[in-house]
């Protein structure tokens, strides 16, 4: 579990801190690697310089004295000639320690080294065997190489002393400069990371703000989608979810409003008859019972219709499969004949298979047939048919009744829309037909006719195969 102090940070702050930490670790690793490699290079250069000086000194021993042309007569003379001929490298000193007398040197004066007691003591220890040692004086490091010199009976020492600390001083300055630049780089990277994290997380922030709006009851807010990355996909998915939620809440509110509006009248009827019921009058009780059962049946049909309209927006409202449209049309005509004593006619059939929900389409055709039967008289003609027309599958129900009032045509598919000659219906039948058509990606229209009425269900071409 993350510590409380870390968990209280925002995602942007966590990302910035993580990037800054990783950058710091990377720069520290680079600096440490640079220090180790450069230190080894300096050490190799020091050892190489010392070896070169010793090699040149040995080479001089095999040469004659430049003044006499003969071999060197003493070690002191050999050391004197070598110091005259050679200049030491930076941070390096060449010493001649004679058997007798004070030592001489070539190079810059180093008070720390030359005034110390450790340096001559080390030279004396190595004057017979020779060798290279590391010497520390007051926190300063030197690399000292001693080469014994024997000419005749005299023994002297040639000494090369290199100031290691001085050679590494520039490396320390380089690391200080590197540390300052690294610190500035970390600050710059942290600033850029914070800015980038803010831009990358802005869709998440807008999502949170939109979600807060939803919690306050506003389902109309949407996130503005920008870009084509994963967060943009999240925004689109969130917007689609809001669309479904808004549709679900709208359907719920519509169901509650419709139920409250339409159930109030039959409930009032029930209450009124029960209040005036004479329980001692058997005829009144029987009449009231018949009336109440009729009202209950009407309320049951109303509830069923409202539930169907509420389910119409669900993705599983229709279950499509390949359906023989000709067989579906013939079946609808056969079922419609039982609705009323009318002249039922088959106008035509589309001999094609289509992907649709056969039960829902049959339900829509029967609902249209029931409406047609309700607005016609005995002996009137009602036709049912289907066809492929202009790339769409069409199924229709027509009648020879009085037709639809032109003033009612624009609102006829709305819920509870009824004409002046409305019978016992609630005005939900055409709304159900429209919902079924829309669930298939189509629509239902009222054809303009001079006589009667023709309701046509139009389904998209993709539904037909």
CSV table of C-alpha atoms in Angstrom, one decimal:
chain,number,residue,atom,x,y,z
A,1,UNK,CA,0.0,0.0,0.0
A,2,UNK,CA,1.3,3.5,-0.9
A,3,UNK,CA,2.2,5.8,2.0
A,4,UNK,CA,-0.5,8.3,2.9
A,5,UNK,CA,1.6,11.2,1.8
A,6,UNK,CA,2.0,9.7,-1.7
A,7,UNK,CA,-1.7,8.6,-2.0
A,8,UNK,CA,-2.8,12.2,-1.3
A,9,UNK,CA,-1.0,13.4,-4.4
A,10,UNK,CA,-2.8,13.9,-7.7
A,11,UNK,CA,-2.1,11.7,-10.6
A,12,UNK,CA,-0.4,14.6,-12.3
A,13,UNK,CA,1.9,15.1,-9.3
A,14,UNK,CA,2.6,11.4,-9.1
A,15,UNK,CA,3.6,11.3,-12.8
A,16,UNK,CA,5.7,14.4,-12.4
A,17,UNK,CA,7.5,13.1,-9.3
A,18,UNK,CA,8.1,9.7,-11.0
A,19,UNK,CA,9.6,11.2,-14.1
A,20,UNK,CA,11.7,13.6,-12.0
A,21,UNK,CA,12.9,10.6,-9.8
A,22,UNK,CA,13.7,8.4,-12.8
A,23,UNK,CA,15.6,11.3,-14.5
A,24,UNK,CA,17.5,12.0,-11.3
A,25,UNK,CA,18.5,8.3,-11.0
A,26,UNK,CA,19.6,8.2,-14.7
A,27,UNK,CA,21.7,11.4,-14.3
A,28,UNK,CA,23.3,10.1,-11.1
A,29,UNK,CA,24.1,6.8,-12.8
A,30,UNK,CA,25.6,8.7,-15.8
A,31,UNK,CA,27.6,11.0,-13.5
A,32,UNK,CA,28.9,8.0,-11.4
A,33,UNK,CA,29.9,6.2,-14.6
A,34,UNK,CA,31.6,9.2,-16.0
A,35,UNK,CA,33.5,9.7,-12.7
A,36,UNK,CA,34.7,6.1,-12.6
A,37,UNK,CA,35.8,6.0,-16.2
A,38,UNK,CA,37.5,9.4,-16.1
A,39,UNK,CA,39.3,8.5,-12.8
A,40,UNK,CA,40.6,5.3,-14.5
A,41,UNK,CA,41.8,7.3,-17.5
A,42,UNK,CA,43.6,9.7,-15.2
A,43,UNK,CA,45.2,6.9,-13.3
A,44,UNK,CA,46.3,5.2,-16.5
A,45,UNK,CA,47.7,8.6,-17.8
A,46,UNK,CA,49.6,9.1,-14.5
A,47,UNK,CA,51.1,5.6,-14.7
A,48,UNK,CA,52.0,6.0,-18.3
A,49,UNK,CA,53.7,9.3,-17.6
A,50,UNK,CA,55.7,7.8,-14.8
A,51,UNK,CA,56.7,4.8,-16.9
A,52,UNK,CA,57.8,7.2,-19.7
A,53,UNK,CA,60.0,9.2,-17.4
A,54,UNK,CA,61.6,6.1,-15.9
A,55,UNK,CA,62.2,4.7,-19.4
A,56,UNK,CA,63.8,7.9,-20.6
A,57,UNK,CA,66.1,7.9,-17.6
A,58,UNK,CA,67.2,4.3,-18.2
A,59,UNK,CA,67.9,5.2,-21.8
A,60,UNK,CA,70.1,8.1,-20.7
A,61,UNK,CA,72.2,5.8,-18.6
A,62,UNK,CA,73.4,4.0,-21.7
A,63,UNK,CA,74.5,7.2,-23.4
A,64,UNK,CA,77.9,9.0,-22.8
A,65,UNK,CA,78.3,12.2,-20.8
A,66,UNK,CA,77.6,15.0,-23.2
A,67,UNK,CA,80.6,17.0,-21.8
A,68,UNK,CA,83.2,14.3,-21.8
A,69,UNK,CA,81.9,11.9,-24.4
A,70,UNK,CA,82.6,9.1,-21.9
A,71,UNK,CA,80.3,7.2,-19.6
A,72,UNK,CA,78.9,9.1,-16.7
A,73,UNK,CA,81.4,9.3,-13.9
A,74,UNK,CA,78.9,9.5,-11.1
A,75,UNK,CA,75.2,9.1,-10.3
A,76,UNK,CA,74.9,12.7,-9.4
A,77,UNK,CA,76.2,13.7,-12.9
A,78,UNK,CA,73.7,11.4,-14.6
A,79,UNK,CA,70.8,12.9,-12.5
A,80,UNK,CA,72.0,16.4,-13.3
A,81,UNK,CA,72.1,15.9,-17.0
A,82,UNK,CA,68.6,14.2,-17.0
A,83,UNK,CA,67.0,17.1,-15.1
A,84,UNK,CA,68.6,19.6,-17.5
A,85,UNK,CA,67.2,17.8,-20.5
A,86,UNK,CA,63.7,16.9,-19.4
A,87,UNK,CA,60.7,18.9,-18.4
A,88,UNK,CA,58.0,17.2,-16.3
A,89,UNK,CA,54.4,16.8,-17.3
A,90,UNK,CA,51.7,19.0,-15.7
A,91,UNK,CA,51.3,18.1,-11.9
A,92,UNK,CA,54.5,16.2,-12.1
A,93,UNK,CA,58.0,16.8,-10.5
A,94,UNK,CA,61.3,15.1,-11.2
A,95,UNK,CA,63.7,14.8,-8.2
A,96,UNK,CA,67.4,13.8,-7.9
A,97,UNK,CA,68.3,12.5,-4.5
A,98,UNK,CA,72.1,12.3,-4.3
A,99,UNK,CA,74.0,10.1,-1.9
A,100,UNK,CA,75.2,13.2,-0.2
A,101,UNK,CA,73.6,16.7,0.0
A,102,UNK,CA,70.2,18.2,-0.7
A,103,UNK,CA,68.0,16.9,-3.4
A,104,UNK,CA,67.3,18.9,-6.6
A,105,UNK,CA,64.1,19.0,-8.6
A,106,UNK,CA,62.6,20.0,-11.9
A,107,UNK,CA,59.1,21.3,-12.1
A,108,UNK,CA,56.8,23.6,-10.1
A,109,UNK,CA,57.5,23.9,-6.4
A,110,UNK,CA,55.2,21.9,-4.2
A,111,UNK,CA,55.6,23.1,-0.6
A,112,UNK,CA,53.3,20.4,0.7
A,113,UNK,CA,55.4,17.6,-0.8
A,114,UNK,CA,58.8,19.0,-0.3
A,115,UNK,CA,58.4,20.1,3.3
A,116,UNK,CA,56.8,16.9,4.4
A,117,UNK,CA,58.8,14.3,6.3
A,118,UNK,CA,56.9,11.4,4.7
A,119,UNK,CA,58.2,12.0,1.2
A,120,UNK,CA,62.0,11.7,1.9
A,121,UNK,CA,61.3,8.9,4.3
A,122,UNK,CA,59.5,7.0,1.5
A,123,UNK,CA,62.4,7.7,-1.0
A,124,UNK,CA,64.9,6.3,1.5
A,125,UNK,CA,62.9,3.1,1.9
A,126,UNK,CA,62.8,2.6,-1.8
A,127,UNK,CA,66.3,3.8,-2.7
A,128,UNK,CA,67.7,0.3,-2.7
A,129,UNK,CA,64.9,-1.7,-4.1
A,130,UNK,CA,63.0,0.9,-6.2
A,131,UNK,CA,59.3,0.8,-6.8
A,132,UNK,CA,56.1,2.9,-7.0
A,133,UNK,CA,53.9,3.8,-4.1
A,134,UNK,CA,50.9,6.0,-3.2
A,135,UNK,CA,51.6,8.7,-0.7
A,136,UNK,CA,49.0,10.8,1.2
A,137,UNK,CA,50.0,14.1,2.7
A,138,UNK,CA,47.4,16.3,4.4
A,139,UNK,CA,44.6,14.8,2.4
A,140,UNK,CA,46.6,15.2,-0.8
A,141,UNK,CA,47.4,12.1,-2.9
A,142,UNK,CA,50.7,11.6,-4.7
A,143,UNK,CA,52.1,8.8,-6.9
A,144,UNK,CA,55.8,8.4,-6.2
A,145,UNK,CA,58.2,6.2,-8.3
A,146,UNK,CA,61.8,5.7,-7.1
A,147,UNK,CA,64.6,4.4,-9.4
A,148,UNK,CA,67.9,3.6,-7.6
A,149,UNK,CA,71.0,4.9,-9.5
A,150,UNK,CA,74.4,3.2,-8.9
A,151,UNK,CA,77.4,4.5,-10.7
A,152,UNK,CA,80.7,3.3,-9.2
A,153,UNK,CA,80.5,3.2,-5.5
A,154,UNK,CA,77.8,6.0,-5.1
A,155,UNK,CA,74.1,5.3,-4.9
A,156,UNK,CA,71.6,7.9,-5.6
A,157,UNK,CA,67.8,7.9,-6.5
A,158,UNK,CA,65.8,9.3,-9.4
A,159,UNK,CA,62.3,10.1,-8.2
A,160,UNK,CA,59.1,10.9,-10.2
A,161,UNK,CA,56.3,12.4,-8.1
A,162,UNK,CA,52.9,13.1,-9.6
A,163,UNK,CA,50.2,15.1,-7.8
A,164,UNK,CA,47.1,12.8,-8.3
A,165,UNK,CA,44.8,15.2,-6.4
A,166,UNK,CA,45.8,18.1,-8.7
A,167,UNK,CA,45.2,16.0,-11.8
A,168,UNK,CA,41.8,15.0,-10.5
A,169,UNK,CA,40.9,18.6,-9.6
A,170,UNK,CA,39.4,19.4,-13.0
A,171,UNK,CA,37.4,16.2,-12.7
A,172,UNK,CA,35.8,17.4,-9.5
A,173,UNK,CA,35.1,20.8,-11.2
A,174,UNK,CA,33.6,18.9,-14.1
A,175,UNK,CA,31.3,16.9,-11.7
A,176,UNK,CA,30.2,20.1,-9.9
A,177,UNK,CA,29.3,21.6,-13.3
A,178,UNK,CA,27.6,18.3,-14.3
A,179,UNK,CA,25.6,18.3,-11.0
A,180,UNK,CA,24.4,21.9,-11.5
A,181,UNK,CA,23.4,21.1,-15.1
A,182,UNK,CA,21.8,17.9,-14.0
A,183,UNK,CA,19.7,19.7,-11.3
A,184,UNK,CA,18.6,22.2,-13.9
A,185,UNK,CA,17.8,19.4,-16.3
A,186,UNK,CA,15.7,17.6,-13.6
A,187,UNK,CA,13.8,20.9,-12.9
A,188,UNK,CA,13.2,21.4,-16.7
A,189,UNK,CA,12.2,17.8,-17.2
A,190,UNK,CA,9.8,17.9,-14.2
A,191,UNK,CA,8.2,21.1,-15.6
A,192,UNK,CA,7.8,19.6,-19.1
A,193,UNK,CA,6.5,16.4,-17.5
A,194,UNK,CA,4.0,18.3,-15.4
A,195,UNK,CA,2.8,20.3,-18.5
A,196,UNK,CA,2.6,17.1,-20.6
A,197,UNK,CA,0.8,15.2,-17.9
A,198,UNK,CA,-1.7,18.1,-17.6
A,199,UNK,CA,-2.4,18.0,-21.3
A,200,UNK,CA,-2.6,14.2,-21.4
A,201,UNK,CA,-4.9,14.0,-18.3
A,202,UNK,CA,-7.2,16.9,-19.5
A,203,UNK,CA,-9.6,14.4,-21.0
A,204,UNK,CA,-9.8,12.6,-17.6
A,205,UNK,CA,-10.4,15.9,-15.9
A,206,UNK,CA,-13.2,16.7,-18.3
A,207,UNK,CA,-14.6,13.2,-17.8
A,208,UNK,CA,-14.6,13.9,-14.0
A,209,UNK,CA,-16.3,17.2,-14.4
A,210,UNK,CA,-18.9,15.7,-16.7
A,211,UNK,CA,-19.4,12.9,-14.2
A,212,UNK,CA,-19.9,15.5,-11.4
A,213,UNK,CA,-22.5,17.2,-13.6
A,214,UNK,CA,-24.3,13.8,-13.9
A,215,UNK,CA,-24.3,13.4,-10.2
A,216,UNK,CA,-26.0,16.8,-10.0
A,217,UNK,CA,-28.8,15.5,-12.3
A,218,UNK,CA,-27.5,16.9,-15.7
A,219,UNK,CA,-27.5,14.0,-18.2
A,220,UNK,CA,-27.1,16.3,-21.2
A,221,UNK,CA,-23.4,17.1,-20.7
A,222,UNK,CA,-20.9,15.5,-23.1
A,223,UNK,CA,-17.1,15.5,-23.4
A,224,UNK,CA,-15.6,17.2,-26.4
A,225,UNK,CA,-13.5,14.5,-28.1
A,226,UNK,CA,-10.1,15.6,-29.3
A,227,UNK,CA,-7.4,13.3,-30.9
A,228,UNK,CA,-7.4,9.7,-31.8
A,229,UNK,CA,-5.5,8.0,-28.9
A,230,UNK,CA,-6.6,5.7,-26.1
A,231,UNK,CA,-8.0,8.6,-24.0
A,232,UNK,CA,-10.1,9.7,-27.0
A,233,UNK,CA,-11.5,6.2,-27.2
A,234,UNK,CA,-12.3,6.5,-23.5
A,235,UNK,CA,-14.1,9.8,-24.1
A,236,UNK,CA,-16.2,8.3,-26.9
A,237,UNK,CA,-17.1,5.3,-24.8
A,238,UNK,CA,-18.0,7.6,-21.9
A,239,UNK,CA,-20.2,9.7,-24.2
A,240,UNK,CA,-21.9,6.6,-25.6
A,241,UNK,CA,-22.5,5.5,-22.1
A,242,UNK,CA,-24.1,8.8,-21.3
A,243,UNK,CA,-26.3,8.5,-24.4
A,244,UNK,CA,-27.5,5.2,-23.2
A,245,UNK,CA,-28.1,6.5,-19.6
A,246,UNK,CA,-29.9,9.5,-20.9
A,247,UNK,CA,-32.1,7.4,-23.1
A,248,UNK,CA,-32.8,5.0,-20.2
A,249,UNK,CA,-33.6,7.8,-17.8
A,250,UNK,CA,-35.8,9.4,-20.4
A,251,UNK,CA,-37.6,6.2,-21.0
A,252,UNK,CA,-38.1,5.7,-17.3
A,253,UNK,CA,-39.4,9.2,-16.8
A,254,UNK,CA,-41.7,8.8,-19.9
A,255,UNK,CA,-43.0,5.5,-18.4
A,256,UNK,CA,-43.7,7.1,-15.0
A,257,UNK,CA,-45.3,10.2,-16.6
A,258,UNK,CA,-47.4,8.0,-18.9
A,259,UNK,CA,-48.4,5.6,-16.2
A,260,UNK,CA,-49.3,8.4,-13.8
A,261,UNK,CA,-51.3,10.2,-16.5
A,262,UNK,CA,-53.2,7.3,-17.9
A,263,UNK,CA,-53.8,5.2,-14.8
A,264,UNK,CA,-55.3,8.1,-12.9
A,265,UNK,CA,-58.5,8.0,-14.9
A,266,UNK,CA,-59.3,4.3,-14.5
A,267,UNK,CA,-58.3,4.4,-10.8
A,268,UNK,CA,-60.7,7.4,-10.4
A,269,UNK,CA,-63.4,5.4,-12.1
A,270,UNK,CA,-62.8,2.4,-9.8
A,271,UNK,CA,-62.8,4.5,-6.7
A,272,UNK,CA,-66.0,6.3,-7.7
A,273,UNK,CA,-68.0,3.1,-8.4
A,274,UNK,CA,-66.7,1.5,-5.1
A,275,UNK,CA,-67.8,4.6,-3.1
A,276,UNK,CA,-71.4,4.5,-4.4
A,277,UNK,CA,-71.7,0.7,-4.5
A,278,UNK,CA,-74.8,-0.6,-2.7
A,279,UNK,CA,-73.6,-3.9,-1.3
A,280,UNK,CA,-77.2,-4.9,-0.6
A,281,UNK,CA,-78.2,-4.5,-4.2
A,282,UNK,CA,-77.1,-7.7,-6.1
A,283,UNK,CA,-77.7,-6.2,-9.5
A,284,UNK,CA,-75.6,-3.1,-8.6
A,285,UNK,CA,-72.8,-5.3,-7.3
A,286,UNK,CA,-72.9,-7.4,-10.5
A,287,UNK,CA,-72.8,-4.4,-12.7
A,288,UNK,CA,-70.1,-2.8,-10.7
A,289,UNK,CA,-68.0,-6.0,-10.8
A,290,UNK,CA,-68.3,-6.2,-14.6
A,291,UNK,CA,-67.3,-2.5,-14.9
A,292,UNK,CA,-64.4,-2.9,-12.6
A,293,UNK,CA,-63.1,-6.0,-14.3
A,294,UNK,CA,-63.3,-4.1,-17.6
A,295,UNK,CA,-61.3,-1.2,-16.2
A,296,UNK,CA,-58.7,-3.6,-14.7
A,297,UNK,CA,-58.3,-5.2,-18.1
A,298,UNK,CA,-57.8,-1.8,-19.7
A,299,UNK,CA,-55.2,-0.9,-17.1
A,300,UNK,CA,-53.4,-4.3,-17.7
A,301,UNK,CA,-53.3,-3.5,-21.4
A,302,UNK,CA,-52.1,0.0,-20.7
A,303,UNK,CA,-49.3,-1.3,-18.5
A,304,UNK,CA,-48.3,-3.9,-21.0
A,305,UNK,CA,-48.1,-1.3,-23.8
A,306,UNK,CA,-46.1,1.1,-21.6
A,307,UNK,CA,-43.6,-1.6,-20.6
A,308,UNK,CA,-43.2,-2.6,-24.3
A,309,UNK,CA,-42.4,1.1,-25.2
A,310,UNK,CA,-40.0,1.3,-22.3
A,311,UNK,CA,-38.2,-1.9,-23.5
A,312,UNK,CA,-38.1,-0.6,-27.1
A,313,UNK,CA,-34.8,1.3,-26.5
A,314,UNK,CA,-33.1,-1.8,-25.1
A,315,UNK,CA,-30.6,-3.5,-27.4
A,316,UNK,CA,-32.3,-6.9,-27.0
A,317,UNK,CA,-35.7,-5.5,-27.9
A,318,UNK,CA,-35.4,-7.2,-31.3
A,319,UNK,CA,-33.6,-10.4,-32.1
A,320,UNK,CA,-33.0,-10.5,-35.8
A,321,UNK,CA,-32.5,-13.6,-37.9
A,322,UNK,CA,-33.1,-14.6,-41.5
A,323,UNK,CA,-36.9,-14.5,-42.2
A,324,UNK,CA,-38.9,-15.4,-45.3
A,325,UNK,CA,-40.9,-12.2,-45.9
A,326,UNK,CA,-43.5,-13.9,-48.1
A,327,UNK,CA,-44.3,-16.4,-45.3
A,328,UNK,CA,-44.4,-13.6,-42.8
A,329,UNK,CA,-46.8,-11.5,-44.9
A,330,UNK,CA,-49.2,-14.5,-45.5
A,331,UNK,CA,-49.1,-15.3,-41.8
A,332,UNK,CA,-50.0,-11.8,-40.9
A,333,UNK,CA,-53.0,-11.9,-43.2
A,334,UNK,CA,-54.2,-15.2,-41.7
A,335,UNK,CA,-53.9,-13.8,-38.2
A,336,UNK,CA,-55.7,-10.5,-39.1
A,337,UNK,CA,-58.8,-12.3,-40.4
A,338,UNK,CA,-59.7,-13.2,-36.8
A,339,UNK,CA,-59.7,-9.5,-35.7
A,340,UNK,CA,-63.0,-8.4,-37.4
A,341,UNK,CA,-65.4,-9.3,-40.2
A,342,UNK,CA,-63.7,-7.3,-43.0
A,343,UNK,CA,-62.7,-8.0,-46.5
A,344,UNK,CA,-59.1,-9.0,-45.9
A,345,UNK,CA,-56.9,-8.8,-49.1
A,346,UNK,CA,-53.3,-9.8,-49.8
A,347,UNK,CA,-51.9,-6.8,-51.8
A,348,UNK,CA,-48.6,-8.5,-52.7
A,349,UNK,CA,-45.6,-10.2,-51.2
A,350,UNK,CA,-41.8,-9.7,-51.4
A,351,UNK,CA,-40.2,-13.0,-52.2
A,352,UNK,CA,-37.0,-12.3,-50.3
A,353,UNK,CA,-35.3,-13.3,-47.1
A,354,UNK,CA,-34.5,-10.5,-44.6
A,355,UNK,CA,-32.8,-10.2,-41.3
A,356,UNK,CA,-35.4,-9.0,-38.9
A,357,UNK,CA,-37.4,-10.0,-35.8
A,358,UNK,CA,-40.4,-11.8,-37.3
A,359,UNK,CA,-42.4,-11.7,-34.2
A,360,UNK,CA,-42.0,-8.0,-33.7
A,361,UNK,CA,-42.8,-7.2,-37.3
A,362,UNK,CA,-45.9,-9.5,-37.2
A,363,UNK,CA,-46.9,-7.7,-34.0
A,364,UNK,CA,-46.6,-4.3,-35.8
A,365,UNK,CA,-48.7,-5.5,-38.7
A,366,UNK,CA,-51.4,-6.9,-36.4
A,367,UNK,CA,-51.4,-3.6,-34.5
A,368,UNK,CA,-51.9,-1.7,-37.7
A,369,UNK,CA,-54.6,-4.2,-38.8
A,370,UNK,CA,-56.4,-3.8,-35.4
A,371,UNK,CA,-56.4,0.0,-35.9
A,372,UNK,CA,-57.7,-0.4,-39.4
A,373,UNK,CA,-60.5,-2.8,-38.2
A,374,UNK,CA,-61.4,-0.3,-35.5
A,375,UNK,CA,-61.9,2.5,-38.0
A,376,UNK,CA,-63.8,0.6,-40.6
A,377,UNK,CA,-67.2,-1.0,-40.9
A,378,UNK,CA,-68.3,-4.5,-41.7
A,379,UNK,CA,-67.5,-5.3,-45.4
A,380,UNK,CA,-64.8,-2.7,-45.8
A,381,UNK,CA,-61.6,-3.8,-47.4
A,382,UNK,CA,-58.3,-4.0,-45.5
A,383,UNK,CA,-55.1,-4.9,-47.5
A,384,UNK,CA,-51.8,-6.2,-46.2
A,385,UNK,CA,-48.7,-6.5,-48.4
A,386,UNK,CA,-44.9,-6.3,-48.7
A,387,UNK,CA,-42.4,-5.4,-51.4
A,388,UNK,CA,-38.8,-4.2,-52.2
A,389,UNK,CA,-38.9,-0.6,-53.2
A,390,UNK,CA,-36.0,1.9,-53.8
A,391,UNK,CA,-33.6,-0.3,-51.8
A,392,UNK,CA,-35.9,-0.8,-48.9
A,393,UNK,CA,-38.2,-3.5,-47.6
A,394,UNK,CA,-41.7,-2.1,-47.2
A,395,UNK,CA,-44.7,-3.8,-45.4
A,396,UNK,CA,-48.0,-2.0,-45.2
A,397,UNK,CA,-51.6,-2.2,-44.0
A,398,UNK,CA,-54.3,-0.1,-45.9
A,399,UNK,CA,-58.0,0.3,-45.4
A,400,UNK,CA,-61.0,1.9,-47.1
A,401,UNK,CA,-62.3,3.6,-44.0
A,402,UNK,CA,-62.7,7.4,-43.4
A,403,UNK,CA,-58.9,7.9,-43.3
A,404,UNK,CA,-56.9,10.1,-40.9
A,405,UNK,CA,-57.7,13.7,-40.1
A,406,UNK,CA,-54.9,15.8,-41.8
A,407,UNK,CA,-54.6,17.9,-38.6
A,408,UNK,CA,-53.8,14.7,-36.6
A,409,UNK,CA,-51.3,13.3,-39.2
A,410,UNK,CA,-48.1,15.1,-37.9
A,411,UNK,CA,-48.6,13.8,-34.3
A,412,UNK,CA,-50.3,10.5,-35.0
A,413,UNK,CA,-47.2,8.4,-34.0
A,414,UNK,CA,-46.8,10.2,-30.6
A,415,UNK,CA,-47.9,8.5,-27.4
A,416,UNK,CA,-51.6,8.9,-26.5
A,417,UNK,CA,-52.4,10.6,-29.8
A,418,UNK,CA,-56.0,9.9,-30.6
A,419,UNK,CA,-58.6,11.3,-33.0
A,420,UNK,CA,-62.0,12.6,-32.1
A,421,UNK,CA,-63.6,9.2,-32.9
A,422,UNK,CA,-61.2,7.3,-30.6
A,423,UNK,CA,-62.7,4.1,-29.2
A,424,UNK,CA,-61.4,2.2,-26.2
A,425,UNK,CA,-57.8,2.5,-27.1
A,426,UNK,CA,-55.1,4.5,-25.3
A,427,UNK,CA,-53.4,6.0,-28.4
A,428,UNK,CA,-50.3,3.8,-27.9
A,429,UNK,CA,-50.7,1.3,-30.8
A,430,UNK,CA,-49.0,3.5,-33.5
A,431,UNK,CA,-46.3,4.4,-31.0
A,432,UNK,CA,-45.5,0.7,-30.5
A,433,UNK,CA,-45.4,0.2,-34.3
A,434,UNK,CA,-43.0,3.2,-34.6
A,435,UNK,CA,-40.8,1.8,-31.9
A,436,UNK,CA,-40.6,-1.6,-33.6
A,437,UNK,CA,-39.7,0.0,-36.9
A,438,UNK,CA,-37.0,2.2,-35.3
A,439,UNK,CA,-35.5,-0.8,-33.5
A,440,UNK,CA,-34.9,-2.3,-36.9
A,441,UNK,CA,-33.3,0.9,-38.2
A,442,UNK,CA,-36.4,1.9,-40.2
A,443,UNK,CA,-39.5,4.0,-39.7
A,444,UNK,CA,-43.3,4.0,-40.3
A,445,UNK,CA,-45.1,6.5,-42.3
A,446,UNK,CA,-48.7,7.5,-43.2
A,447,UNK,CA,-49.1,7.6,-47.0
A,448,UNK,CA,-51.0,10.5,-48.4
A,449,UNK,CA,-54.2,9.1,-49.9
A,450,UNK,CA,-57.5,10.4,-51.2
A,451,UNK,CA,-59.5,7.7,-49.4
A,452,UNK,CA,-58.8,5.4,-46.5
A,453,UNK,CA,-55.4,5.2,-44.7
A,454,UNK,CA,-52.2,3.4,-45.6
A,455,UNK,CA,-49.5,2.8,-42.9
A,456,UNK,CA,-46.2,1.7,-44.3
A,457,UNK,CA,-43.3,0.2,-42.4
A,458,UNK,CA,-39.9,0.9,-44.2
A,459,UNK,CA,-36.8,-1.1,-43.3
A,460,UNK,CA,-33.3,-0.4,-44.5
A,461,UNK,CA,-31.7,-2.3,-47.4
A,462,UNK,CA,-29.2,-3.9,-45.1
A,463,UNK,CA,-32.1,-5.9,-43.6
A,464,UNK,CA,-32.9,-7.6,-46.9
A,465,UNK,CA,-30.8,-10.3,-48.4
